[in-house]
Coordinates of C-alpha atoms and ligand atoms in Angstrom, one line a residue:
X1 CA 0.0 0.0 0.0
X2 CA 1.2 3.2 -0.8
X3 CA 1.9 6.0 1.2
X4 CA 0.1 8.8 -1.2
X5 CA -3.4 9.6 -0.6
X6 CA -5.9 10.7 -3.0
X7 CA -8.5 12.9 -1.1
X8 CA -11.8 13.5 -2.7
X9 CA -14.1 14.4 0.1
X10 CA -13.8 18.5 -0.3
X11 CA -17.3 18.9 0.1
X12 CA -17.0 17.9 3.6
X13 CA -14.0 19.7 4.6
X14 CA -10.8 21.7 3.0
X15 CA -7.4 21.6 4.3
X16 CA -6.5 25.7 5.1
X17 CA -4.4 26.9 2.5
X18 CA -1.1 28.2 4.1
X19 CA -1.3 31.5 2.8
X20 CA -4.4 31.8 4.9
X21 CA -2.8 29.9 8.0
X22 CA 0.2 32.5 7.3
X23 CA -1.9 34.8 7.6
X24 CA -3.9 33.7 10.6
X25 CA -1.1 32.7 13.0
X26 CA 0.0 36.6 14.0
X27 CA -3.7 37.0 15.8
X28 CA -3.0 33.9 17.9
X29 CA 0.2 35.4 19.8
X30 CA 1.4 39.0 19.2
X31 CA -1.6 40.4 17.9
X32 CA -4.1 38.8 20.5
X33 CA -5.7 42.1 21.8
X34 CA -9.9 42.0 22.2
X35 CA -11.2 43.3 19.3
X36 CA -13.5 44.8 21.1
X37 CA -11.0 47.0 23.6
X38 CA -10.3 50.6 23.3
X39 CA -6.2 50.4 23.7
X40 CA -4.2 50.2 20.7
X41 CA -4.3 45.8 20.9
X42 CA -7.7 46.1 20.5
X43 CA -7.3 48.6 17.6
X44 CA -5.5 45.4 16.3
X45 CA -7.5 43.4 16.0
X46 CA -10.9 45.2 15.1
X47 CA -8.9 46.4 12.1
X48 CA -8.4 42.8 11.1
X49 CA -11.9 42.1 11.8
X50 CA -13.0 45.1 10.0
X51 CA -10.6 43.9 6.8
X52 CA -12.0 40.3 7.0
X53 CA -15.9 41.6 7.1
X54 CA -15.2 43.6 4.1
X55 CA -13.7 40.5 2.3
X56 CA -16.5 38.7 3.0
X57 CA -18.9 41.7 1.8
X58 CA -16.9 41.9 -1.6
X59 CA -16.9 38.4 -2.3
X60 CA -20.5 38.0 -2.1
X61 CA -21.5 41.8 -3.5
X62 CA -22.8 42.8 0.6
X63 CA -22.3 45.9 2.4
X64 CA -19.6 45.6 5.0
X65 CA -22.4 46.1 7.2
X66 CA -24.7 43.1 5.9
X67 CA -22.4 41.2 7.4
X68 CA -22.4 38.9 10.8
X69 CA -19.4 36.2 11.7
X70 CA -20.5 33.0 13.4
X71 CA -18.9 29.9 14.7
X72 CA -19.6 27.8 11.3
X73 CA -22.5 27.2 8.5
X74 CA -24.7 25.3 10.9
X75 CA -25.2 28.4 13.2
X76 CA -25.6 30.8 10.2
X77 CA -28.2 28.4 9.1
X78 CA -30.3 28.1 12.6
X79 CA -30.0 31.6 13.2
X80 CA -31.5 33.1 9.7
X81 CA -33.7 29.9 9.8
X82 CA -35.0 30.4 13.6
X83 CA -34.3 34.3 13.7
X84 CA -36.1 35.8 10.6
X85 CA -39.2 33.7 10.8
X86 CA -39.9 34.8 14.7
X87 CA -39.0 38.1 14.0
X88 CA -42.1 38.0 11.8
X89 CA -43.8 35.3 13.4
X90 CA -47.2 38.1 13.5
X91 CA -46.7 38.1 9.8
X92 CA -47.5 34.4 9.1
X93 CA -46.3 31.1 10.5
X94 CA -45.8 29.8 7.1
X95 CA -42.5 28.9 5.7
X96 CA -41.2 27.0 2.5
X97 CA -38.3 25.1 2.3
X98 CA -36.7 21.9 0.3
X99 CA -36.7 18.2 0.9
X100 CA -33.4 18.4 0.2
X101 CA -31.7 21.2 2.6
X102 CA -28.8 20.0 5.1
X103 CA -29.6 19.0 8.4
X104 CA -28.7 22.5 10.0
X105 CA -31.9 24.0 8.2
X106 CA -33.9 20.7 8.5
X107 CA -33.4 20.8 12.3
X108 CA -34.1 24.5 12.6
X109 CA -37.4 24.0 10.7
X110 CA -37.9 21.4 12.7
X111 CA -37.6 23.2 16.2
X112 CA -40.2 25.7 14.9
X113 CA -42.7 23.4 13.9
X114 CA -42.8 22.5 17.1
X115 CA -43.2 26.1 18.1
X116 CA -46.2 26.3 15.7
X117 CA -44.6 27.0 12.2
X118 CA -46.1 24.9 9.6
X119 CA -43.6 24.2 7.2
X120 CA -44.2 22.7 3.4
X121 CA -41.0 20.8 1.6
X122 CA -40.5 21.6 -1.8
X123 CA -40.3 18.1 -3.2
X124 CA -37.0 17.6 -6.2
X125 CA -37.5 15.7 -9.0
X126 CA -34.8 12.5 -10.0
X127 CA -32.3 15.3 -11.1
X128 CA -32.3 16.7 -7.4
X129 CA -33.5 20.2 -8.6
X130 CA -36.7 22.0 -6.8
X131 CA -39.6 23.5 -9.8
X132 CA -39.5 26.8 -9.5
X133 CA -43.5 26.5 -10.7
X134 CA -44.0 23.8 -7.1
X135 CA -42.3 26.8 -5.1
X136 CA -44.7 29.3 -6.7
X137 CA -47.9 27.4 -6.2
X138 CA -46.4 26.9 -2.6
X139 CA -46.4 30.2 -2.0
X140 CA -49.5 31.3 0.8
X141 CA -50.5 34.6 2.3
X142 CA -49.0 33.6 5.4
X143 CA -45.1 32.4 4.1
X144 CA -43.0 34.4 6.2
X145 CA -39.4 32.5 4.6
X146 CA -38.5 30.3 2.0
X147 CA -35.5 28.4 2.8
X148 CA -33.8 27.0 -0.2
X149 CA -30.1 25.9 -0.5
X150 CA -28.1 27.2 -3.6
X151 CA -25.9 23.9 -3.8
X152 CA -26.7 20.6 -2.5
X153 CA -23.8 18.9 -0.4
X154 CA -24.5 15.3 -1.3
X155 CA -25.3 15.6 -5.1
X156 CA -23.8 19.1 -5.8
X157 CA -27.7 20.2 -7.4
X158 CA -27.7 24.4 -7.9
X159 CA -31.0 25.1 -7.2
X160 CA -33.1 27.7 -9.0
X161 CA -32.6 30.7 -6.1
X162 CA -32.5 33.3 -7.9
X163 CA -35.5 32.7 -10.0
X164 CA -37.8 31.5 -6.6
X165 CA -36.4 34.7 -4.9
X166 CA -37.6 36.6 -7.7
X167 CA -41.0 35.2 -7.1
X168 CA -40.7 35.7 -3.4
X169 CA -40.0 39.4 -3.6
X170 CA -43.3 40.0 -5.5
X171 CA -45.0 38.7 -2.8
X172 CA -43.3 40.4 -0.1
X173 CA -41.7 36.4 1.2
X174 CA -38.2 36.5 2.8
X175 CA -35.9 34.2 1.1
X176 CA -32.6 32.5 2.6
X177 CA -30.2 30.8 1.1
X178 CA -27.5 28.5 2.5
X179 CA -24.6 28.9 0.3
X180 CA -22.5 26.8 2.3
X181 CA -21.9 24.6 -0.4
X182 CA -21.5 27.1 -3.2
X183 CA -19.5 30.0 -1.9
X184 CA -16.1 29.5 -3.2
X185 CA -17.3 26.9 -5.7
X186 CA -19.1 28.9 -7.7
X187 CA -19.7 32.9 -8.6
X188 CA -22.1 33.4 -5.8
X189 CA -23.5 37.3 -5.5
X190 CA -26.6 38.0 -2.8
X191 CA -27.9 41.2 -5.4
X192 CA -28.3 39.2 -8.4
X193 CA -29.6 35.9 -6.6
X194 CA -32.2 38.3 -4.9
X195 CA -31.5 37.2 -1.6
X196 CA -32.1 38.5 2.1
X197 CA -29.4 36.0 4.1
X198 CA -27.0 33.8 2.9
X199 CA -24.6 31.7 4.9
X200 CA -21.6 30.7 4.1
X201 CA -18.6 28.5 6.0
X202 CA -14.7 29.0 5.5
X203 CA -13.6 25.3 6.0
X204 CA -15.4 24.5 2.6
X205 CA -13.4 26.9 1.1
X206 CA -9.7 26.6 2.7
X207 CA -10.3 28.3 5.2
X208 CA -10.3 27.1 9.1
X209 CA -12.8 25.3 10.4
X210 CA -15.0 26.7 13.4
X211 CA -16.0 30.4 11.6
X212 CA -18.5 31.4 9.4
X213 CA -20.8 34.4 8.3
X214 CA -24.5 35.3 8.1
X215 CA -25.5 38.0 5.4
X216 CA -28.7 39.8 6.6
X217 CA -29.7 42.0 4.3
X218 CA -30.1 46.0 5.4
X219 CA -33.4 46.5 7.0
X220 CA -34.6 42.6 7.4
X221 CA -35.1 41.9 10.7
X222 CA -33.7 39.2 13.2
X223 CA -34.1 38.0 16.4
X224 CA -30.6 38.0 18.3
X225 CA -28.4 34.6 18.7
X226 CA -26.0 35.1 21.8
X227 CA -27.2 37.4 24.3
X228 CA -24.1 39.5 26.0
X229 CA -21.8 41.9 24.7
X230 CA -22.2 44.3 21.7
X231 CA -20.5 42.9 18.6
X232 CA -22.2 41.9 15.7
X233 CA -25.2 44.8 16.6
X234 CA -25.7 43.1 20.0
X235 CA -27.4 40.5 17.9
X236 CA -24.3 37.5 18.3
X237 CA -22.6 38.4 21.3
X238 CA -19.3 37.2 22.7
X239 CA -15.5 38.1 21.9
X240 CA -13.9 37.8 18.5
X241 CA -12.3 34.1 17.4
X242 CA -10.0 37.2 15.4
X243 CA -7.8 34.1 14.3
X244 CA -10.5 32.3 12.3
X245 CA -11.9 35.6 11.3
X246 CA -8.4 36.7 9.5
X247 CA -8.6 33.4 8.1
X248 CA -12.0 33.3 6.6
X249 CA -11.6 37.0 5.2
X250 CA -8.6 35.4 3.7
X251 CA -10.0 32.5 2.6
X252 CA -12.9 33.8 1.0
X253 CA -11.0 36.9 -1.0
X254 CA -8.5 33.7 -2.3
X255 CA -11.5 31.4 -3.3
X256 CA -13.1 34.3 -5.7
X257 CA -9.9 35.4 -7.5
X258 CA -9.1 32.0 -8.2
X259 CA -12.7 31.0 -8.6
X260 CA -12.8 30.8 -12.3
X261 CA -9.3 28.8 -13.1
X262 CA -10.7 26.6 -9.9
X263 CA -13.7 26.0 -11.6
X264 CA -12.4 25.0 -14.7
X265 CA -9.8 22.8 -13.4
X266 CA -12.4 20.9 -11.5
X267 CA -14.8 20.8 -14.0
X268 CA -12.2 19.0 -16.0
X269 CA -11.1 16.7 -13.7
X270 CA -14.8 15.6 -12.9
X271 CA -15.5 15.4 -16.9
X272 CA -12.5 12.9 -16.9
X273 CA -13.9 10.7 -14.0
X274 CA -17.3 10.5 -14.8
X275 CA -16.0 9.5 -18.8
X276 CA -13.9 6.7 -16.6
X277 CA -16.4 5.3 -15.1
X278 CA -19.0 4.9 -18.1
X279 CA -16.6 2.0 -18.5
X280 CA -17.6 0.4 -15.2
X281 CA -21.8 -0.5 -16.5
X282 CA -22.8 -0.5 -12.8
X283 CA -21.9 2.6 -12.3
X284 CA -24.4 5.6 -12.6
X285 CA -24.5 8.9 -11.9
X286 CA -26.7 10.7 -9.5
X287 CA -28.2 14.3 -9.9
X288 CA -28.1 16.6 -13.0
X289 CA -26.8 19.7 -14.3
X290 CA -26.8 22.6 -13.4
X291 CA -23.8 21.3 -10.8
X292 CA -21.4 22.3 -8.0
X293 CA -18.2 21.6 -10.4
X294 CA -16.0 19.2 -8.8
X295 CA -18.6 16.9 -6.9
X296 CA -20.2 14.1 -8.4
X297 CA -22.4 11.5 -6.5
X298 CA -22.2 7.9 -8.2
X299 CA -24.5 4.6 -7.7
X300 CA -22.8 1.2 -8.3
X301 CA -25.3 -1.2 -8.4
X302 CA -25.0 -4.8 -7.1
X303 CA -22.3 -2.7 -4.3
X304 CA -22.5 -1.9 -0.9
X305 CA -21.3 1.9 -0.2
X306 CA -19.4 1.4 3.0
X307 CA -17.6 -1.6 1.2
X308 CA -16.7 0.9 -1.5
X309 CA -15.4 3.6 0.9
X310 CA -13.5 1.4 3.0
X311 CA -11.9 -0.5 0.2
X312 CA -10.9 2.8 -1.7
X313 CA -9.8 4.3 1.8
X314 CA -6.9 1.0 2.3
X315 CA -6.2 2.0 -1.1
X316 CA -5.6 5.3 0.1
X317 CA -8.5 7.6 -1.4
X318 CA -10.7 9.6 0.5
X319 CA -14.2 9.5 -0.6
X320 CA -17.9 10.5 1.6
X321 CA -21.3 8.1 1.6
X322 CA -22.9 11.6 1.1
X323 CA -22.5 13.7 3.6
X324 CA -20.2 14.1 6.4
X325 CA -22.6 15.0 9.0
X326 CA -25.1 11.7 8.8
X327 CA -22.3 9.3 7.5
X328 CA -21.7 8.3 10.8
X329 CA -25.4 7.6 11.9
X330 CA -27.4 4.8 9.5
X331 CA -29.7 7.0 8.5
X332 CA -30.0 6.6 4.4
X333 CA -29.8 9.9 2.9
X334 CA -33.0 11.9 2.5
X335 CA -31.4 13.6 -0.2
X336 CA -31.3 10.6 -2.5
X337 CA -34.5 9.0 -1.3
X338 CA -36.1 12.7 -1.9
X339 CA -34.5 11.8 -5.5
X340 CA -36.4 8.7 -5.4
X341 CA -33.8 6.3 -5.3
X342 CA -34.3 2.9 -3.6
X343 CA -33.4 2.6 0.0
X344 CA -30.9 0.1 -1.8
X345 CA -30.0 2.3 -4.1
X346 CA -28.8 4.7 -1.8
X347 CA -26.9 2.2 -0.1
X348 CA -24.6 1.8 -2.8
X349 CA -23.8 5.6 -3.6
X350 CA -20.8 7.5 -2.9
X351 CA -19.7 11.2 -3.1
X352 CA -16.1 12.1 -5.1
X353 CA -15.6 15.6 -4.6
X354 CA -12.6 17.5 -6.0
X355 CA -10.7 19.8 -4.9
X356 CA -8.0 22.6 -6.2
X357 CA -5.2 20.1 -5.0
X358 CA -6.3 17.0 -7.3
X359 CA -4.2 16.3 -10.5
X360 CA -5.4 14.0 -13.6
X361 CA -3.3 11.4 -11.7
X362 CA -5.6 11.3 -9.0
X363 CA -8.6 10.3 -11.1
X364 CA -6.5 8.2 -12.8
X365 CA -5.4 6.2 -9.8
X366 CA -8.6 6.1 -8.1
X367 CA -10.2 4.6 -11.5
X368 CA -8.2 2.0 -11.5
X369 CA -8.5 1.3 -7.6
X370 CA -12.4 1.5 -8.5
X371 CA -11.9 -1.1 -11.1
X372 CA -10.0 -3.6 -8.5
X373 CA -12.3 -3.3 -5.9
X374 CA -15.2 -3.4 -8.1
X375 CA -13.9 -6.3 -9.8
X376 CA -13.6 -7.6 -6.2
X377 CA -16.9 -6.4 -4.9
X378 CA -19.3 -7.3 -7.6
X379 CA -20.5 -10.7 -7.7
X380 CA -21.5 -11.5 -11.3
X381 CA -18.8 -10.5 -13.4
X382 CA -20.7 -9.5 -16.6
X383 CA -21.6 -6.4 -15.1
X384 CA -17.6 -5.9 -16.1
X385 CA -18.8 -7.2 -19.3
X386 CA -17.4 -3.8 -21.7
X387 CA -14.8 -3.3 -19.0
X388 CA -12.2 -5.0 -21.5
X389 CA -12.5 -1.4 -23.7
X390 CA -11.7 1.1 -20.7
X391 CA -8.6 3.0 -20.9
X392 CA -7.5 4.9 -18.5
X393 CA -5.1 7.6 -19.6
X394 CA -7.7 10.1 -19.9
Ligands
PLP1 C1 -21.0 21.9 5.5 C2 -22.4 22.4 5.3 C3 -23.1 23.1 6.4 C4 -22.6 23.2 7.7 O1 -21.4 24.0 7.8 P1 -20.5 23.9 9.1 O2 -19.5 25.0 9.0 O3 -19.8 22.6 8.9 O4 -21.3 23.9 10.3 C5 -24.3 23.6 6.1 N1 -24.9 23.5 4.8 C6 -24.2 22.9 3.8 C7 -24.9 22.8 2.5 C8 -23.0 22.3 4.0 O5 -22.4 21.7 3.0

């Protein structure tokens, strides 16, 4: 076994780029004044924090203001989620959301129906995209939100936002939008999509793990997270993580002036792979275009998906069941069952995501570790039946 390892799991986590570690590590020791004091530490660090907002604000086309740092996607997700519909809770108890959101926004929508929200999920149709015309005919008097991720995390789906929010804004509905996935991946601006929050995470994009943002659009209204001190508009309390804050403003202003030669890389590599594996019959893809462009989720029939993921991880590749958060639980994913694969269907898929880092090599290598382990894991061999024909110097 060789040392080397091939990992294709971005869409759960980055490594953080050293340029943004470099840049990081000062606000850890010498530069480790409160951002919120009054002496010249402090002045410090709240012009670090102040540089990293308006990163964040440019990369996304926000005011400087618009903007709110969090601990990570999942509490950018709760708080919009929980926040804007009980600030206008005496406006309607309605919201709208997908089958297909992660679990930070199913969970929030979750608490509040218990508190008396009525929610409706947007079904997605064997592509894994939401109808703009089902979110329309949704729409009541009463919706308060519509909750709609832009990229799906297990099938890498971009969901018609901006033509829902359109929609939305004609009938006075406030739209989110977790951009967790998309921010970084793809050009991502909260004018043009229309939307009044966004989250977004800097671990997805190179960036440390543990910090995040919330856009709130000027003049939409929230109910307050952490209740204490007065950063963030007194509406997310408690001291600066400045380190991670450096480090997503970092992160963020690298991911979108390298956005489009990352893009095209990726889409590249993925093009190659998914041209490997037509050689493989049991192999299918699953989810359409439009797509996040360096993560494909793939179905291999007759195979068993923790098989797959431990065999390719001996091998020395990195590869998810779907997402991060639910692979450890047995739960199978509601994302592909909202797809409507079979429960056994969705046992035997498995997420490649690429990353900046992968070469033609990598899909090279983990083709032909797919063909072993297949050839290994797959009982009747005439599903290798055109197998003979592959070539793998793509
Ligand atoms: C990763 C992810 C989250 C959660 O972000 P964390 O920073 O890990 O909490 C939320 N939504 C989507 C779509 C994600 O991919």
């Amino acid at each position: 076994m060789s040392a080397r390892r091939i990992y294709l799991d971005h869409a759960a986590t980055t490594p953080t780029h050293p340029e943004v570690v470099k840049e990081m590590l000062p606000y850890f020791s010498d530069r480790f004044g409160n951002a919120s004091s009054l002496h010249r530490e402090g002045r410090e660090s709240v012009a670090a924090v102040d540089l990293a907002r308006e990163r964040v604000a440019a990369a996304i086309g926000a005011a400087p203001n618009e903007i709110y740092f969090t601990s990570c996607g999942t509490e950018s997700d709760n708080w919009a989620v929980q926040g804007i519909a009980e600030a206008y809770a005496e406006k309607g108890k309605h919201i709208l959301s997908s089958a297909i959101e992660h679990p930070a926004v199913l969970q929030a929508l979750k608490r509040l129906s218990e508190r008396g929200f009525e929610i409706t999920y947007l079904p997605v149709n064997d592509q894994g995209f939401v109808s703009v015309e089902d979110a329309v005919s949704a729409m009541r008097k009463d919706t308060v939100l519509i909750t709609l991720m832009l990229a799906n995390n297990e099938v890498g789906t971009v969901q018609p936002v901006k033509e829902i929010a359109a929609e939305a804004k004609a009938r006075g509905i406030l739209v989110h939008t977790d951009a967790v996935q998309a921010v970084g991946s793809i050009p991502v601006n909260v004018k043009e999509l229309g939307v009044d929050s966004l989250s977004l995470s800097a671990h997805k994009f190179y960036g440390p793990k543990g910090v995040g943002a919330l856009y709130l659009r000027n003049g939409v209204k929230i109910k307050g997270l952490l209740l204490g001190g007065e950063q963030e508009r007194s509406l997310r309390g408690g001291t600066y993580n400045t380190p991670a804050i450096v480090g997503l403003g970092k992160a963020i202003e690298r991911a979108v002036s390298t956005l489009e030669e990352k893009q095209n890389k990726l889409l590249a590599l993925k093009e190659k792979f998914v041209q490997g594996l037509s050689a493989f019959p049991c192999a299918k893809v699953n989810g359409g275009s439009p797509a996040l462009p360096g993560t494909v989720n793939v179905r291999f029939d007759g195979v068993k998906n923790a098989d797959l993921l431990s065999a390719l991880d001996m091998e020395g590749i990195a590869v998810s069941l779907g997402s991060a958060c639910s692979s450890g639980s047995v739960e199978p994913s509601h994302v592909l069952l909202a797809m409507g694969l079979t429960k056994q269907q969705v046992a035997s898929s498995v997420r490649f995501s690429f990353g900046e880092e992968n070469t033609l090599a990598d899909v090279q290598d983990t083709l032909a570790a797919l063909e072993s382990i297949l050839r290994r894991l797959v009982k009747t061999q005439d599903l290798f039946a055109q197998s003979k024909q592959k070539n793998y110097n793509v």
